[in-house]
Amino acid sequence: QVQLVESGGGLVQAGDSLRLSCAASRGTYTMGWFRQAPGKEREFAAGISGSGGITYYADSVKGRFTISRDNAKNTVYLQMDSLKLEDTAVYYCAASPGVVRTSVEYYLYWGQGTQVTVSS
């Protein structure tokens, strides 16, 4: 079992930046950041391999978001720049024993989520 705890969410204005953190209780898993807006399905935003050598982004965040990790701290980060109104969602981190994938079913462990709200 792996516990994941997200932090760093909040209320920001469009164009601002925010950094999310996800602390894992153990392990060097492939990690993903997903987000879920009200009334919508949970969607993949970014993923990173266990070593950090492979990253992958959804087209909607590519060029604005950066995923990274510090394995010494068992922590994964999501740097979000140039935030848009449509980035408003609950953001979840998730862990997978496999390679980076975009589908939720490949991720076994999930955090509780952190709210990100972007206002105009």
Coordinates of C-alpha atoms in Angstrom, one line a residue:
Q1 CA 0.0 0.0 0.0
V2 CA 1.2 3.5 -0.9
Q3 CA -0.2 6.7 0.7
L4 CA -0.1 9.8 -1.5
V5 CA -0.7 13.3 -0.1
E6 CA -1.1 16.3 -2.4
S7 CA -0.6 19.9 -1.4
G8 CA -0.2 23.3 -2.9
G9 CA -3.6 23.9 -4.4
G10 CA -5.3 27.2 -4.0
L11 CA -7.0 30.2 -5.7
V12 CA -5.0 32.1 -8.3
Q13 CA -5.7 34.5 -11.1
A14 CA -5.4 33.6 -14.8
G15 CA -1.8 33.9 -15.9
D16 CA -0.4 33.1 -12.4
S17 CA 1.7 30.1 -11.4
L18 CA 1.2 27.4 -8.8
R19 CA 3.2 24.3 -7.8
L20 CA 1.6 21.2 -6.5
S21 CA 3.4 18.6 -4.5
C22 CA 2.7 14.9 -3.9
A23 CA 4.4 13.1 -1.1
A24 CA 4.5 9.3 -1.3
S25 CA 4.9 7.0 1.7
R26 CA 7.3 4.7 -0.2
G27 CA 8.5 3.4 -3.5
T28 CA 9.7 4.7 -6.8
Y29 CA 6.6 4.4 -8.9
T30 CA 5.6 5.9 -12.2
M31 CA 3.6 8.9 -11.1
G32 CA 0.8 10.8 -12.8
W33 CA -1.1 14.0 -12.2
F34 CA -4.8 13.9 -13.1
R35 CA -7.5 16.5 -12.8
Q36 CA -11.2 16.5 -12.6
A37 CA -13.4 19.5 -13.2
P38 CA -17.0 19.6 -12.0
G39 CA -19.3 17.5 -14.1
K40 CA -16.4 16.1 -16.1
E41 CA -14.4 12.9 -16.1
R42 CA -11.0 12.6 -14.5
E43 CA -8.3 13.3 -17.1
F44 CA -4.6 12.8 -17.4
A45 CA -2.5 15.9 -17.2
A46 CA 1.1 14.8 -16.8
G47 CA 3.2 11.7 -16.0
I48 CA 6.8 10.8 -15.0
S49 CA 8.7 7.6 -14.9
G50 CA 10.2 6.2 -11.7
S51 CA 13.7 7.5 -12.7
G52 CA 12.3 10.8 -13.9
G53 CA 13.8 10.3 -17.3
I54 CA 10.5 10.1 -19.1
T55 CA 7.8 12.6 -18.9
Y56 CA 4.5 12.9 -20.8
Y57 CA 1.9 15.7 -21.0
A58 CA -1.6 16.1 -22.2
D59 CA -1.8 18.5 -25.1
S60 CA -3.9 20.9 -23.0
V61 CA -1.1 21.5 -20.6
K62 CA 2.0 21.0 -22.7
G63 CA 4.4 23.9 -22.6
R64 CA 2.7 25.3 -19.4
F65 CA 3.0 22.5 -16.9
T66 CA 6.2 20.7 -15.8
I67 CA 6.3 17.5 -13.9
S68 CA 9.4 16.6 -11.9
R69 CA 10.3 14.4 -9.0
D70 CA 12.8 14.2 -6.1
N71 CA 13.2 10.5 -5.3
A72 CA 15.3 11.3 -2.2
K73 CA 12.2 13.0 -0.8
N74 CA 9.6 10.6 -2.4
T75 CA 7.9 13.7 -3.8
V76 CA 6.6 14.6 -7.2
Y77 CA 5.8 18.1 -8.3
L78 CA 3.6 19.8 -10.9
Q79 CA 4.7 23.3 -11.8
M80 CA 1.8 25.0 -13.4
D81 CA 2.5 28.3 -15.3
S82 CA 0.3 30.5 -17.3
L83 CA -2.8 29.1 -15.7
K84 CA -6.1 29.4 -17.5
L85 CA -9.7 29.4 -16.3
E86 CA -10.1 25.9 -17.8
D87 CA -7.3 24.6 -15.5
T88 CA -9.7 24.9 -12.6
A89 CA -10.2 21.3 -11.2
V90 CA -9.3 19.0 -8.3
Y91 CA -5.9 17.7 -9.0
Y92 CA -4.9 14.2 -8.0
C93 CA -1.6 12.4 -8.0
A94 CA -1.5 8.7 -8.6
A95 CA 1.1 5.9 -8.6
S96 CA 1.5 3.1 -11.1
P97 CA 3.9 0.1 -11.0
G98 CA 4.1 0.2 -14.9
V99 CA 5.2 2.7 -17.5
V100 CA 3.7 6.2 -18.0
R101 CA 0.1 5.9 -19.2
T102 CA -2.7 8.3 -19.6
S103 CA -5.6 6.1 -18.5
V104 CA -6.8 6.1 -14.9
E105 CA -7.2 2.3 -14.7
Y106 CA -3.4 1.8 -14.8
Y107 CA -2.8 3.7 -11.6
L108 CA -3.3 1.8 -8.4
Y109 CA -2.9 4.4 -5.7
W110 CA -4.5 7.8 -5.5
G111 CA -4.2 10.8 -3.3
Q112 CA -7.2 12.7 -1.9
G113 CA -6.9 15.6 -4.3
T114 CA -6.2 19.3 -4.0
Q115 CA -8.4 22.0 -5.4
V116 CA -7.0 24.5 -7.9
T117 CA -9.2 27.4 -8.8
V118 CA -8.2 29.9 -11.5
S119 CA -10.2 33.2 -11.6
S120 CA -10.3 35.9 -14.1

